[in-house]
Amino acid sequence: MNKKTIYLFFALVSSFQLVGQNYWQQEVNYNIQVKLNDKTHTLSAFEEFEYVNNSPTTLDRIYVHLWPNAYRNGKTALAKQKYATGEKELKFGKEENKGGIDSLDFQSNGQKLKWDYDPINGDICVITLTTPLKGGERIRISTPFKVKIPSGEISRLGHIEESYQITQWYPKPAVFDKNGWNPIPYLNQGEFYSEFGSFDVSITLPKNYIVGATGDLQTSSEIKFLDNLAKSTEGKIPDFLMTKQGRGGKTAFPASSDEWKTIRYTQSRVHDFAWFADKRFAVLKGEVEMPKSKRKVTSWAMFVPHNTINWQHAIEYINDGTYYYSLWNGDYPYNQVTAVDGTISAGGGMEYPNVTVIGNASSKEELEVVIVHEVGHNWFYGILGTNERVHGWMDEGMNTLNEMRYIQTKYPNNTRLSDMVANGKFHFNDLNHHDVGDVSYRAIAMLGIDQPIETHSADFTPINYGLIMYQKTGIVFFYLMDYLGEEKFNEVMRAYYEEWKFKHPQPEDMRKSMEASSGKNLSWLFEDLIQTTNHIDFKIQKVIKDKQTNTTLVKVKNVGQVNGPIVVNAFRDTVLVETIWIEPTKKGQAVFSSTGYTRITIDNSKNIPEIVRSNNTWTKKALFHKIEPLKMEFLFGDHETSKTNLFWTPTIGGNVYDGFMIGAAVHNMGVPFKPFQFLIAPQFSFGRKNIAGLAELSYTFLPKTCLKISKFGASVKNFGSGSERIDFFTSVTPYWFAQLGNRGKAKATSHSVLLQGLLRQDLNFGGLVNIQQGAFVSYNYNVNLPDHRFNMNLRGEYLQGRQRFDQLGRISIAAIYKYKYLKNKMERWIELRAFAGSNILYKTQSPQGNSNYELSIFGARGYQDLFVEDYNFGRFETTGIWSQNRQDNFGNFHANNIDMAIGSSSSWMAASNLYIQLPVKPGIFGAFADFGLFEDLSGTTQTVMNAGLGVKLSNTLGVFFPLYQSSYFGDLFTNYGQKIRFTLKLNIVNKGLNISNLLN
Ligand SMILES: [Zn+2]
């Protein structure tokens, strides 16, 4: 230990004693010597750590993380998490790409310690202490260790050829806090929690490596080496950018020097140590003055030369980030801040104390955001050492808030989101960096698939890990900042930082600190917005001018689920005259000190993440004061606050009866979705010389509990149905769709209910009218695991037609189980389906029966799609190619039969189907075998089967060729072409929007 470390050590110990009576935290001080072998990509090291028990508890064991073991095989928590997202390297990849830690031998005072691997996670071990460690005592434990460095394409620790990212690499005690031990397996999605202490690390490696690391470099020859590199890089940049390499050509690895060097780093008051080594790095050095203490901090940028074009101004980004974060939260307490260029798999960048690694950035703008974000983690992760695995928002979310502030402060007129969405096409105009979070959160919330901010990292869906934990947290604290005012908010952040720096704040500590310094009750934030998915929606109710007192009274109503503060802005033409904040309330009012305002708006600056903003504006001049002017745009776009956005697109279509159709679709399905949605798509039918088309409308509710989404809607369809010009059908199908469950933990299972009605009129043969009405209810249960899928559908339906002479009541169950039998490079599934259905009510006055109401062993033909659920080119065809189009329901035999009566039942049917994707390339070929049992139209029970080959292009198109069939069906090879069956699924607007797919 050098003098400075000793001083800091005492400062640290004494600062602990100043904290409240109840708070304590452990301390771990490391001394590590490590040597890099860049031929075998291994580390050999010796570590000694001092563990200080500051807790009141006597410890008989110490949990230690051995995180390199996460890369050992396909069974680790990391491997399982990666496999679930389709990354197979640890399960099936080459042995040389995997990693691990071994040669461990924990000792204390020259005595071997008993230790064991955790039975579930091999990247955690438990050391049993020979003598229990009492509160206030300390113990020194040492071990040698060797690390096999995995491929850098898997996660955070790794190498890409001879470029090294040495992170989460040494044996490291888990945190022991008021909740007990916190041992956690290494994960990609889900970060860390570590004890504060000091590091003294010596790294030995070939002399021509350039290293970026945690801590202050103590080796004077290496300091000189880096200074010289920085000087030479700076002078070379303009010329270098003119060369081929400077414009993006790859930089080759130089041979490793035969000479070795040992470089030493020390650092106190940090909870991790990482280092990055590459022989190609260009180096830039800078300096930034701290806003409060005026202390100087050295900044370093290390990057591969072919990325110079983006990295040339990296020092500016590091300095500005360090400056603003210090200004808003508190001064950076360390001496150096470094950003290194590396190829990592865990997102765009990864943070470690003092040093951050940045993934490939595609532009300078992106690089600046990533550098500032990762440097910012020095505050939210590094200094405020939260439990990232459990409360990821406390670092990622708070850091995203500061990142948003940074871009909005430095580039107030930025249009970052507009630039991201197809370079401003599709009318996503004037959307800035803050709106990235705003629009994406509100979009995901309207789909009913958001999760609470306070969700364990591993329980987030990958999409919500980004959009909720990072972005929603960022915008809800932006809302708090808007409410408190920037100056007050800075005070609140600085107070939190001062109180909790170099400690482990929990959410309740943060809330307590922020409520104390703001003087506000923040339950709307810390309870509603953080712990639940409750949505915000405020509404302008009334604007009343009082001529006598010369004031304007604005009544607002909280029509959402969060009792948060409301801001109301009053405008005279385009000039903002007055702004009033209303404290959290259900119904409130703002009294403006004048009259004659032309526009009153809730939250004009769009800093409140309201799910609906179209009820926020009152306009004096408009006929309907609360409806925004209409704006029609081509194709697709976002919903602007002050406009009613509609989108249109030309459409073409066609079917057997209408022939070619041309028309236009008008809809309001912009981003984010609105509760009320519609689409109208009239088309001109050239076949019938008449108008055809469809319309969809729906209203979405997002209840607090029990249902994730509840949607009422209706579809209207009008299309031709026969050869005559006046043959057509019109159907109206109202429905209620609900996704059951709460928006909490991500689950592999999902449930939904669909209730659908039908009102349908068919006009056929020049005037024959058939009116049908009915309804069905269906329950759907879904399991979605990486290698297993299961779906079960229960359905009951009732229908009547032909002036109520015909009636159908049917119940059915269909279950599909899919198993991925080939899991490696070629993924192939085997699918088993079972169906049972019964027409419990079947009445018809027609002597031939009602073929529409029959169950078909082949799956429903167009005319058997009674509730008009599918799109169909030849809905009413009984012969010809379009009659060979069948749905995957009922008996689902993968063959066709020309005679409608064969394979039909008016009573009951059971069937099972086996479909195997063949292990050949491409993966579109399959084989099927179908078995069926049913009562035929004459009342005889039939047992049938068929088998053959199929071609499936995704789930849209399938063509099936039978090769064998039961004699009941007659001779297969007579008119063989007509025995081929196909499926075609073209449902564009689908009620469920297949939410279960998005959830997994
Ligand atoms: Zn981050």
mmCIF file of C-alpha atoms and ligand atoms in Angstrom, residues 191 349-351 373-374 377 380 388 395-397 399-400 403 470, ligand 1:
data_model
loop_
_atom_site.group_PDB
_atom_site.id
_atom_site.type_symbol
_atom_site.label_atom_id
_atom_site.label_comp_id
_atom_site.label_asym_id
_atom_site.label_seq_id
_atom_site.Cartn_x
_atom_site.Cartn_y
_atom_site.Cartn_z
ATOM 1 C CA GLU A 191 -25.613 -6.808 -14.169
ATOM 2 C CA GLY A 349 -20.787 -0.550 -24.344
ATOM 3 C CA MET A 350 -19.962 -1.725 -20.867
ATOM 4 C CA GLU A 351 -18.923 0.165 -17.777
ATOM 5 C CA HIS A 373 -23.592 6.798 -21.097
ATOM 6 C CA GLU A 374 -20.755 4.433 -20.143
ATOM 7 C CA HIS A 377 -21.949 4.775 -15.080
ATOM 8 C CA PHE A 380 -24.689 5.232 -11.344
ATOM 9 C CA GLU A 388 -27.993 -3.836 -10.455
ATOM 10 C CA ASP A 395 -28.072 2.507 -12.380
ATOM 11 C CA GLU A 396 -29.227 2.019 -15.999
ATOM 12 C CA GLY A 397 -32.349 4.155 -15.661
ATOM 13 C CA ASN A 399 -27.880 6.941 -16.059
ATOM 14 C CA THR A 400 -30.240 7.120 -19.053
ATOM 15 C CA GLU A 403 -27.636 10.768 -20.848
ATOM 16 C CA TYR A 470 -33.476 2.231 -19.222
HETATM 17 ZN ZN ZN B 1 -25.790 1.371 -19.062
#
